[in-house]
Short mmCIF file of C-alpha atoms in Angstrom, two decimals:
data_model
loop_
_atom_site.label_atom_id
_atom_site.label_comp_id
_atom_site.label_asym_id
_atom_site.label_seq_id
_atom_site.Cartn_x
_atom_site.Cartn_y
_atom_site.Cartn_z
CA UNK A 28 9.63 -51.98 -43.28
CA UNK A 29 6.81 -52.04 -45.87
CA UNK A 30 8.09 -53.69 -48.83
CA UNK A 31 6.12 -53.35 -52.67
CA UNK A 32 6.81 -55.17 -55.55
CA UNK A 33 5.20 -54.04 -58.32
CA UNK A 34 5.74 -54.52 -62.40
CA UNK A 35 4.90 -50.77 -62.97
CA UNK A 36 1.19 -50.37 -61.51
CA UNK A 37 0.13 -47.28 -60.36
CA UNK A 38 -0.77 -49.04 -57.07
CA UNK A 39 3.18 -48.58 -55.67
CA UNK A 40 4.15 -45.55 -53.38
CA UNK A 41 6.85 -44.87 -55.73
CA UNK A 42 6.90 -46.12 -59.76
CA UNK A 43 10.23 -46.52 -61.40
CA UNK A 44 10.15 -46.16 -64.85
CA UNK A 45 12.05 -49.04 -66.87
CA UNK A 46 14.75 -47.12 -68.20
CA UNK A 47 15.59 -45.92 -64.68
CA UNK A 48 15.90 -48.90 -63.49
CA UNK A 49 18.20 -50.09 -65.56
CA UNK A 50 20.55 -47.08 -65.34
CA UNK A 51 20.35 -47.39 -61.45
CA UNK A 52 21.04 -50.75 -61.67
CA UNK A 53 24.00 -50.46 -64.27
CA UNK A 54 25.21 -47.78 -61.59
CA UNK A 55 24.97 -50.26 -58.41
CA UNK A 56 27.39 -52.77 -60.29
CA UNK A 57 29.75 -50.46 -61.06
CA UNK A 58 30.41 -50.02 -57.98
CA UNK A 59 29.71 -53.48 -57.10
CA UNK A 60 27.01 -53.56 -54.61
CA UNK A 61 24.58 -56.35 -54.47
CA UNK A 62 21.30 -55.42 -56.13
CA UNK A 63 19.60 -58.14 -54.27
CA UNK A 64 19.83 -56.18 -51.03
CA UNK A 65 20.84 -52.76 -52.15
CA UNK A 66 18.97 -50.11 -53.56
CA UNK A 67 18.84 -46.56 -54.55
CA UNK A 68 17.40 -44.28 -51.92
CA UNK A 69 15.24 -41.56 -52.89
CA UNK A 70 14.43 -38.36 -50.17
CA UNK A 71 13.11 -34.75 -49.81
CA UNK A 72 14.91 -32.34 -47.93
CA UNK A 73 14.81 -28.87 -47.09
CA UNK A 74 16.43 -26.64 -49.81
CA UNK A 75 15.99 -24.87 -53.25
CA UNK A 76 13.91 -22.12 -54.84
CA UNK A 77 10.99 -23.40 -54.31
CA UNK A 78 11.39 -25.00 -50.66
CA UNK A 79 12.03 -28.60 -50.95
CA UNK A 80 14.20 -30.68 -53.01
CA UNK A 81 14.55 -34.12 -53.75
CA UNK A 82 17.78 -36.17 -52.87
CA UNK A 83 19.08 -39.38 -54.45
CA UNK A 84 21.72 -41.87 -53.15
CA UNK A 85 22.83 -45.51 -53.20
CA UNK A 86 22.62 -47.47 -50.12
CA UNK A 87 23.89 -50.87 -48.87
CA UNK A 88 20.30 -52.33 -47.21
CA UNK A 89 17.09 -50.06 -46.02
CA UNK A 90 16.24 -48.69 -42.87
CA UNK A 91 13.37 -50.58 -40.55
CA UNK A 92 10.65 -47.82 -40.81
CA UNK A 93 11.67 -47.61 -44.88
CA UNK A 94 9.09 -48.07 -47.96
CA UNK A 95 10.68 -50.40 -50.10
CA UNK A 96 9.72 -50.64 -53.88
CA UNK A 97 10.96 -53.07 -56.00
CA UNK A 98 10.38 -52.57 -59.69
CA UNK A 99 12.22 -53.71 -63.18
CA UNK A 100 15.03 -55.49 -60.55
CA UNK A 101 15.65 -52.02 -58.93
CA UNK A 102 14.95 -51.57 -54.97
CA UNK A 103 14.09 -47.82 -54.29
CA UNK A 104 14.25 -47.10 -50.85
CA UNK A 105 12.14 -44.43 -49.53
CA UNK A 106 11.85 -42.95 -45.39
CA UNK A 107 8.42 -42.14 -43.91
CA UNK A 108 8.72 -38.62 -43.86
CA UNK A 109 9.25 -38.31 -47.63
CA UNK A 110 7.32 -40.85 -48.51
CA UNK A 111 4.43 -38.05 -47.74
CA UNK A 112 6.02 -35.67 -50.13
CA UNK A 113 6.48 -38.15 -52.80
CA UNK A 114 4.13 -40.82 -52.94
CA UNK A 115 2.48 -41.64 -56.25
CA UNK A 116 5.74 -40.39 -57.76
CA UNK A 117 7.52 -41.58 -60.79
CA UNK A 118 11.24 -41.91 -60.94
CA UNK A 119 12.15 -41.71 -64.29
CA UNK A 120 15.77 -41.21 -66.04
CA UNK A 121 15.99 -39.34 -69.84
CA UNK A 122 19.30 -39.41 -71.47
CA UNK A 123 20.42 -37.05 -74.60
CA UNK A 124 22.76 -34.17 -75.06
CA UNK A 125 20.74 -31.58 -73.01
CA UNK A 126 21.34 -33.14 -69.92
CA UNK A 127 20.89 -36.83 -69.27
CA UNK A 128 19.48 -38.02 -65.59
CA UNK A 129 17.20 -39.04 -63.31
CA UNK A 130 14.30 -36.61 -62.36
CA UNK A 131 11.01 -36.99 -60.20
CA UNK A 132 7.77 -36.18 -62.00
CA UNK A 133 5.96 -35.49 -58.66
CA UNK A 134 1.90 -35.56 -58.65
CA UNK A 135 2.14 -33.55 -54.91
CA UNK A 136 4.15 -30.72 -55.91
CA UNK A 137 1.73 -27.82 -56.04
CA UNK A 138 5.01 -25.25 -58.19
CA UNK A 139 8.24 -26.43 -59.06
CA UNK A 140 11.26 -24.10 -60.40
CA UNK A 141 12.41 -24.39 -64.05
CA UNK A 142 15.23 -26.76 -62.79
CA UNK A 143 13.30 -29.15 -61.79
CA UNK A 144 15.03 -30.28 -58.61
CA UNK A 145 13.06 -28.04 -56.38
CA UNK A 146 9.56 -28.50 -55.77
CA UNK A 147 6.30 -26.77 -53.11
CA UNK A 148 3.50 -28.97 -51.61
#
């Protein structure tokens, strides 16, 4: 497991902005997991208009083979295989009236469709 701690550098695999941190994190408590050990796991898979899409979930610990990032007290938790679609990635989360949530601003994705889930290397 390669584990990163970072305070936002640009040197991480994966850089969570501040305020998505602490909305992941408000999210873990709430359903009472233990942010010391786990962390919200963030994947590509197959899928959407543009070929891949990008996945989000909370899990309990991380995999061996995982990237771990640790930033603003939030672990994201990232395999190897996506880790080549999204590294240098930002996870980010805007909230408002048009549509609050978390979304990936992605420095590998070559097209993306107007939703913004779905993305092309």
């Amino acid at each position: 497991m390669s584990t990163e701690s970072a305070s936002g550098s640009g040197d991480a695999a994966i850089t969570v902005t501040p305020a998505a941190a602490d909305e992941a994190v408000s999210l873990l408590e709430s359903e009472s997991m233990d942010t010391d050990v786990a962390g919200l796991r963030l994947f590509v898979q197959q899928g959407g208009c543009a070929g891949l899409s990008y996945g989000m979930r909370f899990d309990n610990e991380p995999e061996d083979d995982d990237t771990v990032v640790e930033q603003h007290g939030l672990r994201v938790f990232v395999d190897p295989a996506s880790i080549n679609y999204i590294g240098g990635a930002t996870l980010a989360y805007e909230g408002g009236l048009q549509g609050a949530g978390f979304h990936v601003e992605n420095p590998n994705a070559t097209s993306s469709c107007g939703c913004g889930e779905s993305f092309r290397t």
